PDB file of C-alpha atoms in Angstrom:
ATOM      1  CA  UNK A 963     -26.621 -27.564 -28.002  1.00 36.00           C
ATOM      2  CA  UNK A 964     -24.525 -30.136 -28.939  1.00 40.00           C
ATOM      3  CA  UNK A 965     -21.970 -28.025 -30.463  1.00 37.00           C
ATOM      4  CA  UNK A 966     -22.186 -25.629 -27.759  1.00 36.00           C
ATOM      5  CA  UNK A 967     -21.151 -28.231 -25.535  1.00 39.00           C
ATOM      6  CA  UNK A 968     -17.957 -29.513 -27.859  1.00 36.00           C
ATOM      7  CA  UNK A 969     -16.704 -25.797 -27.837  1.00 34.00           C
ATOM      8  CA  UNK A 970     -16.685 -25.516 -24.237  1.00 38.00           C
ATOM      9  CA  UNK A 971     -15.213 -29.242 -24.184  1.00 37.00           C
ATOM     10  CA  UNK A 972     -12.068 -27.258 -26.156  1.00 38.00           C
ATOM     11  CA  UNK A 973     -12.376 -23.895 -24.607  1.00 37.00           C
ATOM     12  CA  UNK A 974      -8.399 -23.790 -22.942  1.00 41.00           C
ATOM     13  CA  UNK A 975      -8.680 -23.502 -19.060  1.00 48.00           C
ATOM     14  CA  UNK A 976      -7.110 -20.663 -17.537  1.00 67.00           C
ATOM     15  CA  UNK A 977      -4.069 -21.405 -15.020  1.00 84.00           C
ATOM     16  CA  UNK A 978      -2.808 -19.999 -11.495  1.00 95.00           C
ATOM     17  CA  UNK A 979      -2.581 -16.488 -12.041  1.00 97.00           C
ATOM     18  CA  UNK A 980       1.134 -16.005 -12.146  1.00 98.00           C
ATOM     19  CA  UNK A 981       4.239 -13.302 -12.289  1.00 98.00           C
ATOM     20  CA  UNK A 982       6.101 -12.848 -15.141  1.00 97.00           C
ATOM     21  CA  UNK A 983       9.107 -15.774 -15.623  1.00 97.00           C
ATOM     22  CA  UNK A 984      12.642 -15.039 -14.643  1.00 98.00           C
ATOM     23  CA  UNK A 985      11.005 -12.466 -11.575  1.00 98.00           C
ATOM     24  CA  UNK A 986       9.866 -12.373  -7.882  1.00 98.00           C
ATOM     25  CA  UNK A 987       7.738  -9.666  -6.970  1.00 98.00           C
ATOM     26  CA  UNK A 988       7.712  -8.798  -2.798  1.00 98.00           C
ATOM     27  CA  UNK A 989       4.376  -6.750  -2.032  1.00 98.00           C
ATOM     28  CA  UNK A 990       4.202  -4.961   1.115  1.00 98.00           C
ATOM     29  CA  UNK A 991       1.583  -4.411   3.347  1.00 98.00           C
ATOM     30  CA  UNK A 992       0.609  -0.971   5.244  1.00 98.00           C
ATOM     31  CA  UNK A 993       3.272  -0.044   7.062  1.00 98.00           C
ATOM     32  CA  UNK A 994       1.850   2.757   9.297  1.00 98.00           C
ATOM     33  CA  UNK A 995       4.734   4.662  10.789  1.00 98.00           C
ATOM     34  CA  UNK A 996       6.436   1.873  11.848  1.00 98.00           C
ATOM     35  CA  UNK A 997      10.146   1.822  10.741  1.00 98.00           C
ATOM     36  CA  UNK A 998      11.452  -0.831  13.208  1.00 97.00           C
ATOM     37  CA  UNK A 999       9.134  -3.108  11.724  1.00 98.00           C
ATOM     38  CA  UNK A1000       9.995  -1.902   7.855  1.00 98.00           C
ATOM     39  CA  UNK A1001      13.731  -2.396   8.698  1.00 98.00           C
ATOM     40  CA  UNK A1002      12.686  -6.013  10.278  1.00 98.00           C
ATOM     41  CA  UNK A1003      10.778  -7.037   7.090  1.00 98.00           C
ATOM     42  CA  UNK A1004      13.621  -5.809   5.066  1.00 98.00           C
ATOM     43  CA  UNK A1005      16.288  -8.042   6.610  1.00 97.00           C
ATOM     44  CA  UNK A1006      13.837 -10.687   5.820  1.00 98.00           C
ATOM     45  CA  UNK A1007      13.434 -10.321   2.649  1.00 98.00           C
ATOM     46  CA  UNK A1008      17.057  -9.991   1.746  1.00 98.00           C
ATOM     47  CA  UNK A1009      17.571 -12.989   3.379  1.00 97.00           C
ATOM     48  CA  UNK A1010      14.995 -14.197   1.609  1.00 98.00           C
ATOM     49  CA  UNK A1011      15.964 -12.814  -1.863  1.00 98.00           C
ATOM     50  CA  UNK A1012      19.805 -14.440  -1.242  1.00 97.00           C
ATOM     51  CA  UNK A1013      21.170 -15.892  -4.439  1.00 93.00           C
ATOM     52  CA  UNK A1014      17.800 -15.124  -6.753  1.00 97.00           C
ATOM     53  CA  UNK A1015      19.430 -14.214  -9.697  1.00 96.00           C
ATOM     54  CA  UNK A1016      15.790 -13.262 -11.535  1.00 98.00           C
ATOM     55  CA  UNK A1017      14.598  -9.762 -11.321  1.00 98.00           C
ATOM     56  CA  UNK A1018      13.532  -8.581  -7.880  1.00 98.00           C
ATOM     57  CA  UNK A1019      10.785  -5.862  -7.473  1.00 98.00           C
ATOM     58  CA  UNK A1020       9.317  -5.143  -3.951  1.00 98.00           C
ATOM     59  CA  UNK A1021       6.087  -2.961  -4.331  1.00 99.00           C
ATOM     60  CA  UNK A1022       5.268  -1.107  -1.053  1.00 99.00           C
ATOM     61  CA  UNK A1023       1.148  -1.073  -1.136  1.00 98.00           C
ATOM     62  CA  UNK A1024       0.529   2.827   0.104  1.00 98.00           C
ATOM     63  CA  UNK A1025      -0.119   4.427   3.580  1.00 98.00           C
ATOM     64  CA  UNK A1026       3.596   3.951   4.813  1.00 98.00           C
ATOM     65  CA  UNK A1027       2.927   6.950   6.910  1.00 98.00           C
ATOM     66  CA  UNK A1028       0.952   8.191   9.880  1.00 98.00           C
ATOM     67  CA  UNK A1029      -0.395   6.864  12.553  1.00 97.00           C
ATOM     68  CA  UNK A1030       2.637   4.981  14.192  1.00 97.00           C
ATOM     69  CA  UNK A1031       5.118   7.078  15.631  1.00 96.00           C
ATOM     70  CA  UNK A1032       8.004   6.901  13.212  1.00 98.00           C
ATOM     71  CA  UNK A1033       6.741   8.489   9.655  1.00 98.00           C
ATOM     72  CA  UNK A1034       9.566  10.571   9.130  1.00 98.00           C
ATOM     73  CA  UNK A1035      12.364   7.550  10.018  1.00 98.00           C
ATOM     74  CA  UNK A1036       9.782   5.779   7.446  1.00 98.00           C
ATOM     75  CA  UNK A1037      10.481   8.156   4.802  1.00 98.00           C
ATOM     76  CA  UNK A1038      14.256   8.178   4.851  1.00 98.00           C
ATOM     77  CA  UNK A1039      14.681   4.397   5.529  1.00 98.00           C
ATOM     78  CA  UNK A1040      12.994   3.776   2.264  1.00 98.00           C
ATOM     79  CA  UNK A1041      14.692   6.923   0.324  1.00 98.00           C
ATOM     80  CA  UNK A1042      18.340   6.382   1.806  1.00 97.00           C
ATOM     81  CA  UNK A1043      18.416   2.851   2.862  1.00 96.00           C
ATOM     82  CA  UNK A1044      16.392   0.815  -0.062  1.00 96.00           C
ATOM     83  CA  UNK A1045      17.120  -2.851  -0.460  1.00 97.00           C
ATOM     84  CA  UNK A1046      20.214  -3.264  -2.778  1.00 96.00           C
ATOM     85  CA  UNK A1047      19.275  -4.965  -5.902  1.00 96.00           C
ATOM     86  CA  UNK A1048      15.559  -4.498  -6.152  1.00 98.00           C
ATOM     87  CA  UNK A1049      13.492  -2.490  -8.545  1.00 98.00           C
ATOM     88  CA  UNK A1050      11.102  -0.149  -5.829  1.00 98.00           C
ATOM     89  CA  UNK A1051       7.502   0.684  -6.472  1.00 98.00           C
ATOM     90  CA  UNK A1052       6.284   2.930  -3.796  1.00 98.00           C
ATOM     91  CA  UNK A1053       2.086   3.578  -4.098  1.00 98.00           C
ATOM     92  CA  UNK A1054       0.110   6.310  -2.995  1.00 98.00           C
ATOM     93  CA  UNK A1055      -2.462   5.484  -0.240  1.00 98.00           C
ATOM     94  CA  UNK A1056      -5.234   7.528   1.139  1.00 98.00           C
ATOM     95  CA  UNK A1057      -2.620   8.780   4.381  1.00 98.00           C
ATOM     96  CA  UNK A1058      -0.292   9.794   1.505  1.00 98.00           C
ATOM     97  CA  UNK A1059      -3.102  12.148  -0.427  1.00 98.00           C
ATOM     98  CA  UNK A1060      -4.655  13.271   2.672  1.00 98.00           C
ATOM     99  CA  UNK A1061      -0.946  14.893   3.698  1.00 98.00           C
ATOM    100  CA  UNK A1062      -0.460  16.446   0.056  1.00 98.00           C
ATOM    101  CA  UNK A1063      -4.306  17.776   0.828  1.00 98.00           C
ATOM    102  CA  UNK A1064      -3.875  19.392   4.039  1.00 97.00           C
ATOM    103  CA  UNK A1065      -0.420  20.851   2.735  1.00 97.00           C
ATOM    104  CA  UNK A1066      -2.708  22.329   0.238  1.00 97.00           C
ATOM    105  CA  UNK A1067      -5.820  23.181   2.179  1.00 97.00           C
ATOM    106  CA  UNK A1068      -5.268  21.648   5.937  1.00 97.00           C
ATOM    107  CA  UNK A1069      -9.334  23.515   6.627  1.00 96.00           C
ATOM    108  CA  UNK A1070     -10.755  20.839   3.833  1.00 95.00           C
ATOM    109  CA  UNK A1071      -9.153  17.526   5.718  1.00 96.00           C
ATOM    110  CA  UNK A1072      -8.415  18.577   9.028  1.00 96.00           C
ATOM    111  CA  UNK A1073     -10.240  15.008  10.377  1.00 95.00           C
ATOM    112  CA  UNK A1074      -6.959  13.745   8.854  1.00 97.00           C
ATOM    113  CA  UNK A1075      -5.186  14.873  12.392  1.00 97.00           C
ATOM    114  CA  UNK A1076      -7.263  12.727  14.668  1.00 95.00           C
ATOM    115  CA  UNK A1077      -6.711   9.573  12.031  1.00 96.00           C
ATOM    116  CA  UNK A1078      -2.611   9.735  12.254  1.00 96.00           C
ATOM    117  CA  UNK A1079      -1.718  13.058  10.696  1.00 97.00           C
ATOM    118  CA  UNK A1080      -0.905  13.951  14.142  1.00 96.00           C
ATOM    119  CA  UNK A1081       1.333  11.641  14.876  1.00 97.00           C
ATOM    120  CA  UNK A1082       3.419  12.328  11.344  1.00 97.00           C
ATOM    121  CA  UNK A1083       3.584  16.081  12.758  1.00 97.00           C
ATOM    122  CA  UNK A1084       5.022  14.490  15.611  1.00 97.00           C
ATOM    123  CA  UNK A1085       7.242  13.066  13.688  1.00 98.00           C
ATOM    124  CA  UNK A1086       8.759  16.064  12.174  1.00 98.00           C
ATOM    125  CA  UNK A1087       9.179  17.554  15.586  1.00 97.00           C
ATOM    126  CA  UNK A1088       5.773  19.333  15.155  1.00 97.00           C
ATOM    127  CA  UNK A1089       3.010  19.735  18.063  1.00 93.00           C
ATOM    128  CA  UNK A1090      -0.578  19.851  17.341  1.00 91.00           C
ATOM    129  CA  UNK A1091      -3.203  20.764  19.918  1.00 83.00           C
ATOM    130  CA  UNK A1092      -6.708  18.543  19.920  1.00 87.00           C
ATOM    131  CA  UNK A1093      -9.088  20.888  18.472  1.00 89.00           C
ATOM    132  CA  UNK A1094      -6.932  23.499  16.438  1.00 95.00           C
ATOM    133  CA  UNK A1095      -8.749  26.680  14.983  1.00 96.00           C
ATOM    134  CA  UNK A1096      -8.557  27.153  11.233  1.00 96.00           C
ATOM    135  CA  UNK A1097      -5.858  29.664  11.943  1.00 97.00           C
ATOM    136  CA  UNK A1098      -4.099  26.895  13.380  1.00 97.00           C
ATOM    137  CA  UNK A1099      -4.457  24.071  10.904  1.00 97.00           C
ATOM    138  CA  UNK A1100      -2.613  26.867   8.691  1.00 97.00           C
ATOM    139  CA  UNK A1101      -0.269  27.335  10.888  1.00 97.00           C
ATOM    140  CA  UNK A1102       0.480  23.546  11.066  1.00 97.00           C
ATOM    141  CA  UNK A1103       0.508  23.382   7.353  1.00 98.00           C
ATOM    142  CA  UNK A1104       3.019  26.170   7.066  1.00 97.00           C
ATOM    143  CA  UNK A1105       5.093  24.576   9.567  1.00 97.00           C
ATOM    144  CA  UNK A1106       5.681  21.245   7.889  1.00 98.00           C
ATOM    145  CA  UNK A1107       6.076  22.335   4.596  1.00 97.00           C
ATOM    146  CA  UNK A1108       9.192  24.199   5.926  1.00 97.00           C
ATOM    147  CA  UNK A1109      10.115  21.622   8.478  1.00 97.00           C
ATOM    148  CA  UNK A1110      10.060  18.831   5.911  1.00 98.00           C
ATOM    149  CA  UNK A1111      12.898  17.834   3.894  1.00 98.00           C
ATOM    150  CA  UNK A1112      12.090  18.697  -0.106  1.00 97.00           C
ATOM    151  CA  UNK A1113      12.778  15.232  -1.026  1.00 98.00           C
ATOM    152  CA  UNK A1114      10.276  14.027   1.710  1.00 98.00           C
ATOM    153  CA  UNK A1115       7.715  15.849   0.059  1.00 98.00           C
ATOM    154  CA  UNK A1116       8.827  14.758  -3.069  1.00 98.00           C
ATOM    155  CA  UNK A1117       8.631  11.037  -2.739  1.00 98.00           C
ATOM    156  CA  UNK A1118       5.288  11.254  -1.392  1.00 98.00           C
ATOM    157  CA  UNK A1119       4.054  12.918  -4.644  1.00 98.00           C
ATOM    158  CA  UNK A1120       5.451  11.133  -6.945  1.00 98.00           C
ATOM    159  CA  UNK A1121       4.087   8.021  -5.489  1.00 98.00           C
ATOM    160  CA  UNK A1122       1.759   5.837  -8.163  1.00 98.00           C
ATOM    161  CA  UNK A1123      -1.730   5.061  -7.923  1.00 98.00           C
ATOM    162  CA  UNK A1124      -1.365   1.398  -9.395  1.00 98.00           C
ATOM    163  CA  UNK A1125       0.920  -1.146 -10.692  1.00 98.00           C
ATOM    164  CA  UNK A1126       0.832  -4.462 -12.467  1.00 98.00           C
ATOM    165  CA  UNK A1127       3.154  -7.459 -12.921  1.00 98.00           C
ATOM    166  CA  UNK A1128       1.597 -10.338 -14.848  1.00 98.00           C
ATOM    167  CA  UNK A1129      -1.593 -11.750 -13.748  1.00 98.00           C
ATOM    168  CA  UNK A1130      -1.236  -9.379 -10.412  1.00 98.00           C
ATOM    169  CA  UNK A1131      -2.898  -5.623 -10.100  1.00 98.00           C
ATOM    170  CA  UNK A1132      -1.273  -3.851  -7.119  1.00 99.00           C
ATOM    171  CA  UNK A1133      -3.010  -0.870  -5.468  1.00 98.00           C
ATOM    172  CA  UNK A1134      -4.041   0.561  -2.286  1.00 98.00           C
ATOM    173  CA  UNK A1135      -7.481   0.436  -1.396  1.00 98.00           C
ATOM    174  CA  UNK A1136      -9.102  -1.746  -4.401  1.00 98.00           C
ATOM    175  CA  UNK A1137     -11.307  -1.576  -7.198  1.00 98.00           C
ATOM    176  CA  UNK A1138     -14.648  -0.906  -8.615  1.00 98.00           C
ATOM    177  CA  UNK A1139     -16.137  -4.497  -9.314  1.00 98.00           C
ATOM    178  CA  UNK A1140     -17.248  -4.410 -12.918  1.00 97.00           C
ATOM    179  CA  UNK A1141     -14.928  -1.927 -13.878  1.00 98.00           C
ATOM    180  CA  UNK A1142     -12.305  -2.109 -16.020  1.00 97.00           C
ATOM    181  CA  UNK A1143      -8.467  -1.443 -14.555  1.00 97.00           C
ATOM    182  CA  UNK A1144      -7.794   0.632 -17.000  1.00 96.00           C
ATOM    183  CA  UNK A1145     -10.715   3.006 -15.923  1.00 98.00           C
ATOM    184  CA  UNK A1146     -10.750   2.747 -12.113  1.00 98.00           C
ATOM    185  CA  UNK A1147     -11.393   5.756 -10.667  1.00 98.00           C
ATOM    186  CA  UNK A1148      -8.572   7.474  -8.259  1.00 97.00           C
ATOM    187  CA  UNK A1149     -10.665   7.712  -5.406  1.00 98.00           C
ATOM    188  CA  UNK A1150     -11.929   4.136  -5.319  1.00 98.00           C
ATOM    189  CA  UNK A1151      -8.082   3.008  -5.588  1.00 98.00           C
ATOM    190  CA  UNK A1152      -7.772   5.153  -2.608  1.00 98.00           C
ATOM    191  CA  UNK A1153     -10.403   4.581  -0.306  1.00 98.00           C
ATOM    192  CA  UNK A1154     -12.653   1.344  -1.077  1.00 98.00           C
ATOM    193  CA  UNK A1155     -14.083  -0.906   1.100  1.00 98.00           C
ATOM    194  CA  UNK A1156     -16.998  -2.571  -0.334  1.00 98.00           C
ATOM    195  CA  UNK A1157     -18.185  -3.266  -2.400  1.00 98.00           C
ATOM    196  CA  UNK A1158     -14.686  -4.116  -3.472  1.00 98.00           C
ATOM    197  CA  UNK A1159     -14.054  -6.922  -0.020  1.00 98.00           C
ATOM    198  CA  UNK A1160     -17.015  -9.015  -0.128  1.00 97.00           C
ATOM    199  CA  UNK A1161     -16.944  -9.195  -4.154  1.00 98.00           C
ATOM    200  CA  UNK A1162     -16.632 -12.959  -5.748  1.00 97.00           C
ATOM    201  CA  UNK A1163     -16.043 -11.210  -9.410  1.00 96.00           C
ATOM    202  CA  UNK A1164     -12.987 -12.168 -11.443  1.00 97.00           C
ATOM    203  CA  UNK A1165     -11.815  -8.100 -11.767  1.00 98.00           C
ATOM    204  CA  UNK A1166      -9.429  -9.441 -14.785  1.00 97.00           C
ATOM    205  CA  UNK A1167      -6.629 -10.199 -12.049  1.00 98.00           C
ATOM    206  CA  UNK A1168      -5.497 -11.007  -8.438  1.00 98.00           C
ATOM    207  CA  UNK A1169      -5.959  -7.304  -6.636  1.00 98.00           C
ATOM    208  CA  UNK A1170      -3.248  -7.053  -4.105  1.00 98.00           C
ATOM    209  CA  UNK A1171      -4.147  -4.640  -1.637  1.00 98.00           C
ATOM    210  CA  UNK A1172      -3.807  -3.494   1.717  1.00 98.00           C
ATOM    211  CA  UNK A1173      -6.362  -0.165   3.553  1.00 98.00           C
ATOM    212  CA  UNK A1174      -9.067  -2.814   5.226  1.00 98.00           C
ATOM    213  CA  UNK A1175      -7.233  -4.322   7.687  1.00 97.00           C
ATOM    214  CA  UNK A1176      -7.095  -8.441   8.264  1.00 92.00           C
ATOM    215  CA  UNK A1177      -5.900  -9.674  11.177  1.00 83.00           C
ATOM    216  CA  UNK A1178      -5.578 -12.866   9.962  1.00 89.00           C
ATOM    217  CA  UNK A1179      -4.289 -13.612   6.228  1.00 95.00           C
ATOM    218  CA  UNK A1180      -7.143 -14.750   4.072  1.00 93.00           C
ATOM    219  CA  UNK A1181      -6.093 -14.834   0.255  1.00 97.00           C
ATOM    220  CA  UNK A1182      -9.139 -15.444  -2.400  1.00 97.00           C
ATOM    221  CA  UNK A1183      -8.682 -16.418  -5.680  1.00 97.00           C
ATOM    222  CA  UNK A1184      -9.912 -12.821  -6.806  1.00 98.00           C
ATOM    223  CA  UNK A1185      -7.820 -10.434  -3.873  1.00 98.00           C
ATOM    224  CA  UNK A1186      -4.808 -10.697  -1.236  1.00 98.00           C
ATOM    225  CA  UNK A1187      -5.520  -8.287   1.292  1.00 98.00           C
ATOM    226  CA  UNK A1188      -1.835  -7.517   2.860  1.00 98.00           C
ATOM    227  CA  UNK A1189      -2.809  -4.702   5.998  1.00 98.00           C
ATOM    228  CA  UNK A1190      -2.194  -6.793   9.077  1.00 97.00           C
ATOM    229  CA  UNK A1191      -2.734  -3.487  11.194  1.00 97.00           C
ATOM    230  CA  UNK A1192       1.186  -2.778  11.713  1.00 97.00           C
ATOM    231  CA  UNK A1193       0.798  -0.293  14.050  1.00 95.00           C
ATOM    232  CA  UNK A1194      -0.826  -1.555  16.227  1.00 95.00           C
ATOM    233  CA  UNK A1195      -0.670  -5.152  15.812  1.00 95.00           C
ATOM    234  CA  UNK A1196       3.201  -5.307  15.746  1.00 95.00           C
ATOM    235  CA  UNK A1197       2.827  -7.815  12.465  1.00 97.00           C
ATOM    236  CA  UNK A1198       4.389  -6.080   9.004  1.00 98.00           C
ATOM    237  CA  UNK A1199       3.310  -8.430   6.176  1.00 98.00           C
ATOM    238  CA  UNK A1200       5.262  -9.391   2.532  1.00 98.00           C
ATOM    239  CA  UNK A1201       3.493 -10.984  -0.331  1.00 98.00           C
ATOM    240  CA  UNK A1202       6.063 -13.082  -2.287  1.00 98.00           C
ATOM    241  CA  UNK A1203       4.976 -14.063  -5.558  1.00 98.00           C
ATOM    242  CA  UNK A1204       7.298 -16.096  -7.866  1.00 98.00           C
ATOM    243  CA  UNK A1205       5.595 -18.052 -11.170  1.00 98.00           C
ATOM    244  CA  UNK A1206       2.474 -19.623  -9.501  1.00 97.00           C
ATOM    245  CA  UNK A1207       3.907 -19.432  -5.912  1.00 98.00           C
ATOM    246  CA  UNK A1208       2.784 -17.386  -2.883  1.00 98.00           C
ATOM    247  CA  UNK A1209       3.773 -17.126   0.131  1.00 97.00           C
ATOM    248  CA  UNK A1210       4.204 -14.719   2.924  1.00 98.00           C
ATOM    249  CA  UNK A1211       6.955 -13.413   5.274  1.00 98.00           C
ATOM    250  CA  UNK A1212       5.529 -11.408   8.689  1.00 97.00           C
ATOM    251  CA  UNK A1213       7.993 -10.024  10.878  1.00 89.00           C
ATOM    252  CA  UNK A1214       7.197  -8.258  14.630  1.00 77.00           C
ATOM    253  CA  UNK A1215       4.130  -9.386  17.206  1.00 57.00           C
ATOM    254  CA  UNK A1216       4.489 -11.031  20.135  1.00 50.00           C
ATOM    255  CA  UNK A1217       5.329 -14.140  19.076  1.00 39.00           C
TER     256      UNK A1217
END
């Protein structure tokens, strides 16, 4: 017992989780459709990222369309007007693989229209009725695959599931507690709630996430939840992580 004692004595403490040195990483929360708020953030955090000579990545966290008005202006503000300077890493989240699915087979997700697929039809200059038939869910799919741009379509599949950057794991939705990174399934990265929110486990490092929306920022030493509820809260929110620091930047609301 003794010795069991005088090892742990010498067992080396693990430190702040941190990013790798010589980098900032800028995470980005869900931003829903709403490009005046992306182009708001993004003036921030070039102001923010003035004179950093280190490597600058800004990882958007997934679900960058639907729901708010402007997924299309979404789209083409982060193909055609991307921060100068920064290495991009767009995700996939579960609004970006429930559009490739109804593309695909709009009669298996068609609940996807009353939970912002409507509004990115809108977008495109597409109407959708309330209740459409299954003739007309394929006639909605047929429309925006020939309404929307091929490079659209493209960024939105060759979105990533997951990324990491030093003692950070950036996804969507989560992770399987108990489950190694490396062998999360797709689905859970996509759609989690819990058990992933309320778990205390140490998942082998700080999940950065957005998909369950809080209000209020409330990092834990095991997650940073980052969806503020853009679209209709008004508040776009930006993880910066640099060494051991982190901080935030918001940009719209009221106040």
């Amino acid at each position: 017992m003794a010795l069991l004692d005088k090892l742990r004595r010498k067992a080396p403490e693990t430190g702040p989780p941190a990013v790798p040195k010589g980098s900032r990483v800028y995470a980005v929360g869900d931003v829903h459709g709403r490009a005046d708020l992306l182009t708001e953030l993004h003036r921030a955090i070039a102001a923010d990222a003035a004179g950093y000579a280190g490597h600058r990545r800004i990882v958007y966290l997934g679900d960058m369309i639907d729901r708010g008005m402007e997924s299309r202006r979404v789209i083409e503000t982060l193909l055609d007007e991307p921060l100068p300077g920064f290495e991009a890493v767009y995700l996939m989240g579960n609004h970006e693989y429930a559009l490739i699915s109804f593309l695909d087979d709009p009669e298996s997700i068609a609940g996807w229209l009353s939970w912002g697929g409507r509004e990115m039809l809108y977008s495109y200059g597409i109407e959708c009725g309330l209740s459409p038939s299954p003739k007309e869910l394929h006639n909605l799919a047929g429309e925006l695959k020939m309404t929307m741009p091929r490079e659209h379509l493209a960024f939105i599949e060759n979105t990533e599931l997951c990324h990491r950057a030093g003692d950070y794991y950036f996804v969507h939705a989560g992770i399987r507690p108990g489950v190694a990174l490396e062998q999360q399934r797709f689905e859970d990265q996509l759609w989690i709630r819990e058990p992933f929110i309320s778990s205390e486990k140490n998942h082998g490092a700080v999940v950065v996430h957005g998909h369950t929306i809080e209000e209020q920022l409330n990092p834990r030493p095991n997650r940073i939840g980052l969806d503020t509820g853009a679209y209709y809260t008004g508040v776009l929110t930006c993880l910066v992580l640099e060494g051991e620091e982190q901080r935030f930047l918001q940009t719209g609301g009221e106040g």
